[in-house]
Amino acid sequence: MLLDNTAKGVFPIAPTPFHPDGRIDEASVDRMTDFYLECGSTGMTVLGVMGEAPKLEGGEALDLAKRFVKRASSIPVVVGVSAPGFAAMRALARASMDAGAAGVMIAPPNTLRTDDQIVTYYRQAVEAIGEDIPFVLQDFPLNFTVVMTPGVLRRIITENASCVMVKHEDWPGLEKISALRNFEKDGMRHVSILCGNGGAFLDFEVERGADGAMTGYAFPDMLVDLVKLSSSGQRDAAHDLFDAHLPLLRYEQQPVVGLAIRKYIMARRGIIASDAQRKPGAAMSATAKAEVEYLLSRVARHDARAKLAAA
Amino acid sequence: MLLDNTAKGVFPIAPTPFHPDGRIDEASVDRMTDFYLECGSTGMTVLGVMGEAPKLEGGEALDLAKRFVKRASSIPVVVGVSAPGFAAMRALARASMDAGAAGVMIAPPNTLRTDDQIVTYYRQAVEAIGEDIPFVLQDFPLNFTVVMTPGVLRRIITENASCVMVKHEDWPGLEKISALRNFEKDGMRHVSILCGNGGAFLDFEVERGADGAMTGYAFPDMLVDLVKLSSSGQRDAAHDLFDAHLPLLRYEQQPVVGLAIRKYIMARRGIIASDAQRKPGAAMSATAKAEVEYLLSRVARHDARAKLAAA
Amino acid sequence: MLLDNTAKGVFPIAPTPFHPDGRIDEASVDRMTDFYLECGSTGMTVLGVMGEAPKLEGGEALDLAKRFVKRASSIPVVVGVSAPGFAAMRALARASMDAGAAGVMIAPPNTLRTDDQIVTYYRQAVEAIGEDIPFVLQDFPLNFTVVMTPGVLRRIITENASCVMVKHEDWPGLEKISALRNFEKDGMRHVSILCGNGGAFLDFEVERGADGAMTGYAFPDMLVDLVKLSSSGQRDAAHDLFDAHLPLLRYEQQPVVGLAIRKYIMARRGIIASDAQRKPGAAMSATAKAEVEYLLSRVARHDARAKLAAA
Amino acid sequence: MLLDNTAKGVFPIAPTPFHPDGRIDEASVDRMTDFYLECGSTGMTVLGVMGEAPKLEGGEALDLAKRFVKRASSIPVVVGVSAPGFAAMRALARASMDAGAAGVMIAPPNTLRTDDQIVTYYRQAVEAIGEDIPFVLQDFPLNFTVVMTPGVLRRIITENASCVMVKHEDWPGLEKISALRNFEKDGMRHVSILCGNGGAFLDFEVERGADGAMTGYAFPDMLVDLVKLSSSGQRDAAHDLFDAHLPLLRYEQQPVVGLAIRKYIMARRGIIASDAQRKPGAAMSATAKAEVEYLLSRVARHDARAKLAAA
């Protein structure tokens, strides 16, 4: 199963579940994967920054990827392979595909500046990993400080047939989606667009032509419903659902502490056993936990999935 | 009337109203100021980046500041005086105070990196403008790329008696507010904290100890109500109001295009005559305008102030 | 006298001489200008960052520009007009030209990233100041963090007829000069290229096709000789002279402390009365001064102009 | 043999020799190592950025480190272990030490900003690799955009007993060396300081208290002589030698193209067989090669080691 440009729906960004002592919690890996499948995810993305990939030893990372792939057998798994050098990127990409991954995701190094530097980087990355591996282009200026114009995205897509998807998380980004879809009307090859940024603009992004979400919000089941409602033309219902979650979603989207919040909620929902991060990681204060509980209780008024037994 | 550390409530960041031909629209300046007063603002901030200050000629800027001060006679007006050199900063600060301003706001230049560089910069700025001018320390890492730890803020506050307020817009920022308030328990001089970032976390910021908002959301009347509800202990009502606005507020908070959206809504509300920006400025697409109209209609279900006659 | 694309030779970047108490030292302004003329400078650049322009009040800056222009009557004077807003840029540019300047210099704001952002910025700057004012495009990535490819320079030059010169200080930069000259062979309009970076690569830059230097090394007379020797085909002599100065030139080229060193040497040479900087400024340690004296004594073995009476 | 704070002299930064087809050239690895030993190097540093480490597969990198260690048996070998995650850093550090390395070098990730972030990063790195591995703190703001004040260096040195050396390449940096040595007078633990930056200020750095060089200039034999001359009090002779090389040294110190120049000269000297870089790499133009040849011929007038048979 290879990723291609028809991908739609929701690919959760999977965190890596740990035991409190820092070991990978394999039972939670399986339970979380099952949860993603049950709630209608159409794919999964693993070993990204939010998956604490930089804290995993090489062999450990690959074993984890294999476990995800095996458990999620019916849906494609994308593996993050961004690395400071092409040798490491190639090694991880080839090994991931051998392990059954459907494709890889590549973010630009934060030292790129000019249009040509960015385009050249992706050309070299494809040369390194091979043209046979479908890849996702991650466009996340807020995090990587690399700014890609729509024209630069078009150049990368046009030059590299193996670029099948854009993980869109520019901010602002709505007009960029429209620009890419307009390029397609003018002849640019079609690519899938899945949106990140914690889902903060997903309500309008799908209306602009995005195919869904690739992000880690702790209620991927809500994201799945939102994409379905929107694509079936139930606009108000889609926004009603989204708006009920937005206060919590915004809270989780905070940089630095976002992962702690996400894991806290996922553990509260029983999707993973513990909210532990491998060291070093940012912890939540007691006040922050209370704020999340309050937000959960508010979401629960509109969405029963947020109604949780007391912590 | 000088700004001091007891400031509370809402200080709207005032945009500069222009005629479509680029001239300042003085009637709208007055109407907008009146609106701010009527809706319970406790201060105003003018000539910030969102006030298009860099597009104003020196004399023009000062005349505008005078007009704001005169019209808003009963509340303090803060003038943004950030500048690439201390000479220009001093000149604008002194002239602003002569024109009746209550204080000035100073952002750090985006070239500062180390703790000592930041602390030294504020020391030199105070030396330049004079210790008699109360100033607001703007802490906005997302925009300026200058990261100030709570400890750095404490050093600046402790060293400079004329620092009376922090414009807090770090992201994430809730723990920072708590840290500053804890410093006060340990003996640090009290400062006012007003929050920016478009108001995106104001619901919890006031609960953490912030004194209110200094931001430009096109419904400052909502911000005023939120601060009142929260400070009177009506937590759920505060969040209900905030959450009703959050989808629109988030939309307006987008960088680059945010000002266009803000002016569009303010013009739709009749607060200013035109959403024109002086060149160069980012425009809204027709789709974006339709999205804002949709969001307004949704807010209007909970807050009648968003119910507007068709555009 | 307007700057045009035939400019050649050496345009010293003039520091601003101050009295120890911070007032502008007008006698030194005149003496320094006379010195530049006597040593064969073909132009001058004033009110740049190294001219401490950000520390000058608006009126003061303009008076200073006028004094330079009047005293340097026979050669063109370029005025730095980089500013955070187009209104201030326009005001300073128009006033400078009224005062007799030959042209202006514009650096990009350090927030620009994409090719299109850079090209757009210069288009808007020209719109702001007017197409009748010749301008110098400053390409200094190390300082401004804005990286312009040769292709971006070509776009700016092609779009804006009033761009008559590039102040080249990219690092590395030799191939960029060759690329620009090759563009001219392919039909791009000719522009003058003067080199900055303290002159650190001037020996080869003129061989690559640059027209000379625009920089502030405290021996502009050496730079003048170097350009002459090189353009008359005396390659070895040019390098002999350059190499004799390189240890000192490299020392002066250090960021942050460079201006203090430059002023120290110019004061030692009697070109200005004092090495004072207006506050805030970086000072030299006693050890640094001794190092400069040692370097001067070493240069003096090859170039008598560096033989100075004891300090 | 473990690295400690008494290290002095010259640790060349070793490039990785490749065959033109991209394979590691093991014969050149050995010959280059022998050359370093013969010319009096007191240590070596391998697998840094200039060693093209990011282009090496994991196993390949470790095999290379082992080969260097074995061949250079009598002197300590430092291995660069900077990595985006602590897991990879730990794995490479432990494996390198197992392979016989004397210590490791750690550069800060370019996302660090505040003093506390930097200090915390090194604390966590030491936790990850273990306190038993001596490490070199790389202070190179120009490349990494992380600015460490002398006070921050002192905090890291004081907190981490395993920090035995600073690779100093701040620019300007002379006063920083003096500040660190003054801290030692005030009680800070002594660390070795070896200087990088291509050696561009080594003439004065050793006079300020640095213990030598850790850099890759293609004439490490000159650096060895310079350090000896300077430490034996022959100041003029030290500067005479340094100044003869400075025009070439400056040329090689250029970012981006510097490695190509270094390898070109090393191949011309017969130290390595080929100047090939593994892809992707920046190539030298024919003009640049001619410039280097010209500079070599000029150095050769003072230093016979630069007299090379025609290319």
PDB file of C-alpha atoms in Angstrom, chain C residues 142 171-175 178 199-204 207-208 235-237 239-243 246-248 250-251 253-257 284-285 287-288 290-292 294-295 298 301, chain D residues 142 171-175 178 199-204 207-208 235-237 239-243 246-248 250-251 253-257 284-285 287-288 290-292 294-295 298 301:
ATOM      1  CA  LEU C 142      25.262  38.587   7.294  1.00  0.00           C
ATOM      2  CA  TRP C 171      29.777  36.365   2.022  1.00  0.00           C
ATOM      3  CA  PRO C 172      30.824  34.375   0.125  1.00  0.00           C
ATOM      4  CA  GLY C 173      30.358  36.812  -2.723  1.00  0.00           C
ATOM      5  CA  LEU C 174      32.878  36.392  -5.492  1.00  0.00           C
ATOM      6  CA  GLU C 175      30.730  34.103  -7.625  1.00  0.00           C
ATOM      7  CA  SER C 178      30.592  37.016 -11.663  1.00  0.00           C
ATOM      8  CA  GLY C 199      36.915  45.448   2.087  1.00  0.00           C
ATOM      9  CA  ALA C 200      37.851  41.944   3.167  1.00  0.00           C
ATOM     10  CA  PHE C 201      37.692  40.519  -0.373  1.00  0.00           C
ATOM     11  CA  LEU C 202      38.218  43.687  -2.382  1.00  0.00           C
ATOM     12  CA  ASP C 203      41.466  42.372  -3.880  1.00  0.00           C
ATOM     13  CA  PHE C 204      39.558  39.717  -5.819  1.00  0.00           C
ATOM     14  CA  GLU C 207      39.131  41.320 -10.508  1.00  0.00           C
ATOM     15  CA  ARG C 208      35.685  39.711 -10.738  1.00  0.00           C
ATOM     16  CA  ARG C 235      47.940  42.708 -10.037  1.00  0.00           C
ATOM     17  CA  ASP C 236      50.897  41.815  -7.841  1.00  0.00           C
ATOM     18  CA  ALA C 237      51.331  45.362  -6.620  1.00  0.00           C
ATOM     19  CA  HIS C 239      47.800  42.375  -3.758  1.00  0.00           C
ATOM     20  CA  ASP C 240      51.039  43.416  -2.069  1.00  0.00           C
ATOM     21  CA  LEU C 241      49.398  46.586  -0.857  1.00  0.00           C
ATOM     22  CA  PHE C 242      46.190  44.829   0.156  1.00  0.00           C
ATOM     23  CA  ASP C 243      47.985  42.030   1.965  1.00  0.00           C
ATOM     24  CA  LEU C 246      44.779  42.762   5.636  1.00  0.00           C
ATOM     25  CA  PRO C 247      45.735  41.937   9.265  1.00  0.00           C
ATOM     26  CA  LEU C 248      44.516  45.372  10.372  1.00  0.00           C
ATOM     27  CA  ARG C 250      40.387  42.044   9.300  1.00  0.00           C
ATOM     28  CA  TYR C 251      40.703  43.377  12.842  1.00  0.00           C
ATOM     29  CA  GLN C 253      35.990  44.305  10.195  1.00  0.00           C
ATOM     30  CA  GLN C 254      34.819  42.655  13.434  1.00  0.00           C
ATOM     31  CA  PRO C 255      31.096  43.172  14.044  1.00  0.00           C
ATOM     32  CA  VAL C 256      29.917  45.155  17.069  1.00  0.00           C
ATOM     33  CA  VAL C 257      33.343  46.581  17.982  1.00  0.00           C
ATOM     34  CA  MET C 284      37.584  49.161  23.113  1.00  0.00           C
ATOM     35  CA  SER C 285      39.561  47.602  25.930  1.00  0.00           C
ATOM     36  CA  THR C 287      44.303  45.375  25.259  1.00  0.00           C
ATOM     37  CA  ALA C 288      42.404  45.933  22.037  1.00  0.00           C
ATOM     38  CA  ALA C 290      47.418  47.901  22.121  1.00  0.00           C
ATOM     39  CA  GLU C 291      46.622  45.266  19.514  1.00  0.00           C
ATOM     40  CA  VAL C 292      45.619  47.928  17.029  1.00  0.00           C
ATOM     41  CA  TYR C 294      50.808  46.768  17.113  1.00  0.00           C
ATOM     42  CA  LEU C 295      48.977  46.137  13.839  1.00  0.00           C
ATOM     43  CA  ARG C 298      53.297  46.311  11.266  1.00  0.00           C
ATOM     44  CA  ARG C 301      56.621  48.637   7.487  1.00  0.00           C
TER      45      ARG C 301
ATOM     46  CA  LEU D 142      27.700  32.848  13.356  1.00  0.00           C
ATOM     47  CA  TRP D 171      33.064  36.794  16.308  1.00  0.00           C
ATOM     48  CA  PRO D 172      34.125  39.178  17.707  1.00  0.00           C
ATOM     49  CA  GLY D 173      35.704  36.930  20.306  1.00  0.00           C
ATOM     50  CA  LEU D 174      38.914  38.334  21.738  1.00  0.00           C
ATOM     51  CA  GLU D 175      37.292  39.976  24.749  1.00  0.00           C
ATOM     52  CA  SER D 178      39.846  37.489  28.226  1.00  0.00           C
ATOM     53  CA  GLY D 199      41.967  30.513  12.499  1.00  0.00           C
ATOM     54  CA  ALA D 200      41.159  34.048  11.391  1.00  0.00           C
ATOM     55  CA  PHE D 201      42.104  35.596  14.744  1.00  0.00           C
ATOM     56  CA  LEU D 202      44.414  32.934  16.086  1.00  0.00           C
ATOM     57  CA  ASP D 203      47.390  35.332  16.138  1.00  0.00           C
ATOM     58  CA  PHE D 204      45.750  37.371  18.896  1.00  0.00           C
ATOM     59  CA  GLU D 207      47.940  36.079  23.177  1.00  0.00           C
ATOM     60  CA  ARG D 208      44.635  36.492  24.997  1.00  0.00           C
ATOM     61  CA  ARG D 235      55.591  37.558  18.855  1.00  0.00           C
ATOM     62  CA  ASP D 236      56.862  39.203  15.665  1.00  0.00           C
ATOM     63  CA  ALA D 237      57.850  35.896  14.113  1.00  0.00           C
ATOM     64  CA  HIS D 239      52.664  37.371  13.281  1.00  0.00           C
ATOM     65  CA  ASP D 240      55.013  37.292  10.302  1.00  0.00           C
ATOM     66  CA  LEU D 241      54.112  33.687   9.682  1.00  0.00           C
ATOM     67  CA  PHE D 242      50.416  34.240  10.283  1.00  0.00           C
ATOM     68  CA  ASP D 243      50.231  37.319   8.084  1.00  0.00           C
ATOM     69  CA  LEU D 246      46.182  35.325   6.112  1.00  0.00           C
ATOM     70  CA  PRO D 247      45.153  36.139   2.511  1.00  0.00           C
ATOM     71  CA  LEU D 248      44.746  32.422   1.786  1.00  0.00           C
ATOM     72  CA  ARG D 250      40.684  34.291   4.781  1.00  0.00           C
ATOM     73  CA  TYR D 251      39.830  32.876   1.364  1.00  0.00           C
ATOM     74  CA  GLN D 253      37.312  30.683   5.702  1.00  0.00           C
ATOM     75  CA  GLN D 254      34.401  31.606   3.425  1.00  0.00           C
ATOM     76  CA  PRO D 255      31.160  29.876   4.431  1.00  0.00           C
ATOM     77  CA  VAL D 256      29.496  27.394   2.044  1.00  0.00           C
ATOM     78  CA  VAL D 257      32.456  27.109  -0.342  1.00  0.00           C
ATOM     79  CA  MET D 284      34.643  25.642  -6.971  1.00  0.00           C
ATOM     80  CA  SER D 285      34.591  27.536 -10.243  1.00  0.00           C
ATOM     81  CA  THR D 287      38.158  31.206 -11.505  1.00  0.00           C
ATOM     82  CA  ALA D 288      38.137  30.325  -7.823  1.00  0.00           C
ATOM     83  CA  ALA D 290      42.934  30.079 -10.220  1.00  0.00           C
ATOM     84  CA  GLU D 291      42.559  32.515  -7.329  1.00  0.00           C
ATOM     85  CA  VAL D 292      43.632  29.853  -4.860  1.00  0.00           C
ATOM     86  CA  TYR D 294      47.597  32.626  -7.095  1.00  0.00           C
ATOM     87  CA  LEU D 295      47.278  32.882  -3.321  1.00  0.00           C
ATOM     88  CA  ARG D 298      52.080  34.286  -2.874  1.00  0.00           C
ATOM     89  CA  ARG D 301      57.267  33.427  -1.095  1.00  0.00           C
TER      90      ARG D 301
END
